[in-house]
C-alpha positions in Angstrom: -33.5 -42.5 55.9 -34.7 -38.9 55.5 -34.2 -38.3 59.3 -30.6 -40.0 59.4 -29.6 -37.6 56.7 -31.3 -34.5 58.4 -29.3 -35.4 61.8 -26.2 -36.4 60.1 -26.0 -33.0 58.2 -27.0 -31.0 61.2 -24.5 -32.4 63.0 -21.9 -31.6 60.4 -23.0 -28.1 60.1 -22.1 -28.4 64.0 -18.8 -29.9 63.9 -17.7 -27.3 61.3 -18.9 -24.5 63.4 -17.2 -26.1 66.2 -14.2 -26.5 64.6 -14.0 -22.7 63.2 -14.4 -21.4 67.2 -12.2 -23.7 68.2 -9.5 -22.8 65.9 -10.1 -19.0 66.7 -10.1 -19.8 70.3 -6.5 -21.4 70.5 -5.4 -18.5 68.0 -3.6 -15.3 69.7 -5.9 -12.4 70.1 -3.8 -10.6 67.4 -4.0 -13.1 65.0 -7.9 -13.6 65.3 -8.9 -9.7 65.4 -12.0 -10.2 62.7 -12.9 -7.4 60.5 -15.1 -8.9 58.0 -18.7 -7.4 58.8 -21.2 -7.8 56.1 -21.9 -4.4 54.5 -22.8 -3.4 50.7 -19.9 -2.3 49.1 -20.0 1.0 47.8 -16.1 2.3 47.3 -15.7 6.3 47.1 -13.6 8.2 45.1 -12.1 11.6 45.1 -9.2 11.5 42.3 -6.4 13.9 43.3 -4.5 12.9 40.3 -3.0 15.8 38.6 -3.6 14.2 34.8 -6.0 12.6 33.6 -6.0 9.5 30.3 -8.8 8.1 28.1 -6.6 5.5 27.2 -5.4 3.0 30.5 -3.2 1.5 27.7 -0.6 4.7 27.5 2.7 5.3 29.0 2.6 4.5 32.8 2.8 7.7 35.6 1.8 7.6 39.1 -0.3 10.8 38.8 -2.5 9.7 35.6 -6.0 9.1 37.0 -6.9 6.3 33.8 -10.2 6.1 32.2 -11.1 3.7 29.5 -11.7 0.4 31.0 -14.7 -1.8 30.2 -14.9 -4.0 33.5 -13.8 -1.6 36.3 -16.4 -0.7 39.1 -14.8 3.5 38.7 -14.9 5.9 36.4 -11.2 6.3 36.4 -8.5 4.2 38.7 -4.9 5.3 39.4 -1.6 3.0 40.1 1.0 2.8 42.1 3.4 0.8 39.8 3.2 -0.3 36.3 2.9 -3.8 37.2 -0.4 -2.6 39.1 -1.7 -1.4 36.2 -0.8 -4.4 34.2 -2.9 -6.5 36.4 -5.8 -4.1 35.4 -5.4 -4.2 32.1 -4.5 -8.2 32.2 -8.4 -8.3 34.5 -9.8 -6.4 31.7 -9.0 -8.0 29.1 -9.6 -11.8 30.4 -13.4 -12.8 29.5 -13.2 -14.9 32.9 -13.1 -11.9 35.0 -17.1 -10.7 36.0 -15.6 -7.1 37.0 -12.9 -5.6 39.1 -11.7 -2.9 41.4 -8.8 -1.4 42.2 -9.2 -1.1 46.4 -8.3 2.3 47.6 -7.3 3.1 51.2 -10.4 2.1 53.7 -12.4 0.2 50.8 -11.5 -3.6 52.3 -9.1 -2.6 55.3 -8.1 -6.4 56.6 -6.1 -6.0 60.2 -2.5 -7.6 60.4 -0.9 -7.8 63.5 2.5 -5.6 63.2 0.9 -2.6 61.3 -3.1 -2.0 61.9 -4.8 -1.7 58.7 -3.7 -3.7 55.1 -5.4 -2.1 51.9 -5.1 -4.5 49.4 -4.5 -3.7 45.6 -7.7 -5.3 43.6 -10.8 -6.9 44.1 -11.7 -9.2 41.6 -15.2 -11.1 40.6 -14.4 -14.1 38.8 -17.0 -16.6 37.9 -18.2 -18.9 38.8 -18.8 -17.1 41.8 -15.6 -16.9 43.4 -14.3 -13.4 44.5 -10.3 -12.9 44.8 -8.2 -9.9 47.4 -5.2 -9.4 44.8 -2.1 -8.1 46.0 1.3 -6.7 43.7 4.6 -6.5 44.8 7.6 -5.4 43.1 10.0 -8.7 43.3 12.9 -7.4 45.8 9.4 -7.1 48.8 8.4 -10.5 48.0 10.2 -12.0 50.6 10.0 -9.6 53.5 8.4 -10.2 56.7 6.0 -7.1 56.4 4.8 -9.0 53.0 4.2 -12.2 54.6 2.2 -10.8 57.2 0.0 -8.9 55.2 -0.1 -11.9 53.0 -1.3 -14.2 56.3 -3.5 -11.6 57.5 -5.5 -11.3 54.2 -5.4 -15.4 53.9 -7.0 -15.6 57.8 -9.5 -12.9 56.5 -10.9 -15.0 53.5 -10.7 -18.4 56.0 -12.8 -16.2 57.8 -15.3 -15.1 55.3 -15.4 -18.7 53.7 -16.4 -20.5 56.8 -18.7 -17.4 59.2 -22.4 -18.8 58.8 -22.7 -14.6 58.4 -21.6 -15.1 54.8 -22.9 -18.9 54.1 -24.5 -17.6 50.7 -22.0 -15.4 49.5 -19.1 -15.8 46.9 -15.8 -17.9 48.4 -13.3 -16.0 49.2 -9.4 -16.7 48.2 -5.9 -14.4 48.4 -3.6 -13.9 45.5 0.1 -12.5 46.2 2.0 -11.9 42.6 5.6 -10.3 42.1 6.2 -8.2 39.1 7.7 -11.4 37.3 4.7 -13.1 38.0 2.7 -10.3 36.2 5.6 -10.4 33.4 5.3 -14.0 32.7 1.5 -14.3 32.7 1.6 -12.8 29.4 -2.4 -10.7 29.7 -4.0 -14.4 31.2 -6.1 -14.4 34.5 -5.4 -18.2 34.7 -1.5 -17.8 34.1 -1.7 -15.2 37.0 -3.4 -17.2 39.5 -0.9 -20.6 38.3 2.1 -18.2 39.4 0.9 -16.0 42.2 1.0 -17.2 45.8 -2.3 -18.2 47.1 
């Protein structure tokens, strides 16, 4: 019995490996371009924002740098939107949420076939060990084809991760599109979010 089950689970652990190469075999070369390597994450900052706020709950600007957060990996994070940094505050706030990041240009760059490199907007440790790529878009971008291929590329990225035997041991990897609405009607909860984003 204890040598059936040794052979029978080596022989899964083959057929999933199998499967995986064979699937990025019959892929095109565009759409299987792999950029997960396995390196420590250490993001780097250099804030250019002209203002800077204690409080990441006051009015929203662009060129705040905001300070105050309590799960953040940085000292200070800035926006884009004010949906963005709704999400932020929504992360911090949500006692399900182990720590985030908001990803700055090169931190995760994930490859997409019509534009080279696709920064995503957060990075966010969730337990139980489970690691989400977050992504906010106003509502009128939701359905454009620049959106949807970012939104495949970073989906092939965390099939990737989830099944290389490089990262057997690691967290599991999963993408998370939301619209502005979606950020709306989640009212602060990380569970809302993920019930109305696009995986």
């Amino acid at each position: 019995d204890e040598l059936l089950s040794a052979y029978l689970e080596r022989a899964a652990t083959r057929l999933v490996r199998l499967i995986n190469d064979e699937q990025h075999r019959l892929s095109s070369a565009a759409e299987t371009e792999q950029v997960a390597v396995g390196r420590t994450f250490k993001p780097q900052r250099q804030n250019t924002r002209t203002e800077k706020s204690d409080d990441p709950r006051s009015p929203f600007s662009r060129d705040v740098a905001y300070s105050g957060f309590d799960k953040t990996l940085m000292t200070a994070d800035w926006f884009d939107s004010a949906p963005e940094r709704d999400v932020a505050l929504l992360l911090d706030d949500d006692s399900a949420v182990e720590w985030w990041v908001r990803l700055q240009v090169g931190d995760l760059p994930i490859s997409w076939r019509a534009g080279g490199g696709y920064n995503p907007d957060f990075l966010v440790a969730a337990s139980p060990n489970q690691r989400w790529i977050v992504e906010v878009k106003a509502d009128n971008q939701m359905k454009s084809a620049e959106v949807a291929g970012k939104r495949a590329a970073a989906k092939r990225w965390a099939n990737y991760v989830n099944t290389s035997p490089e990262f057997a041991t690691g967290p599991r990897w999963s993408y998370l599109l939301v619209s502005e609405s979606d950020v709306d009607d989640a009212k602060g909860s990380w569970a809302a979010l993920k019930g109305l984003g696009g995986a």
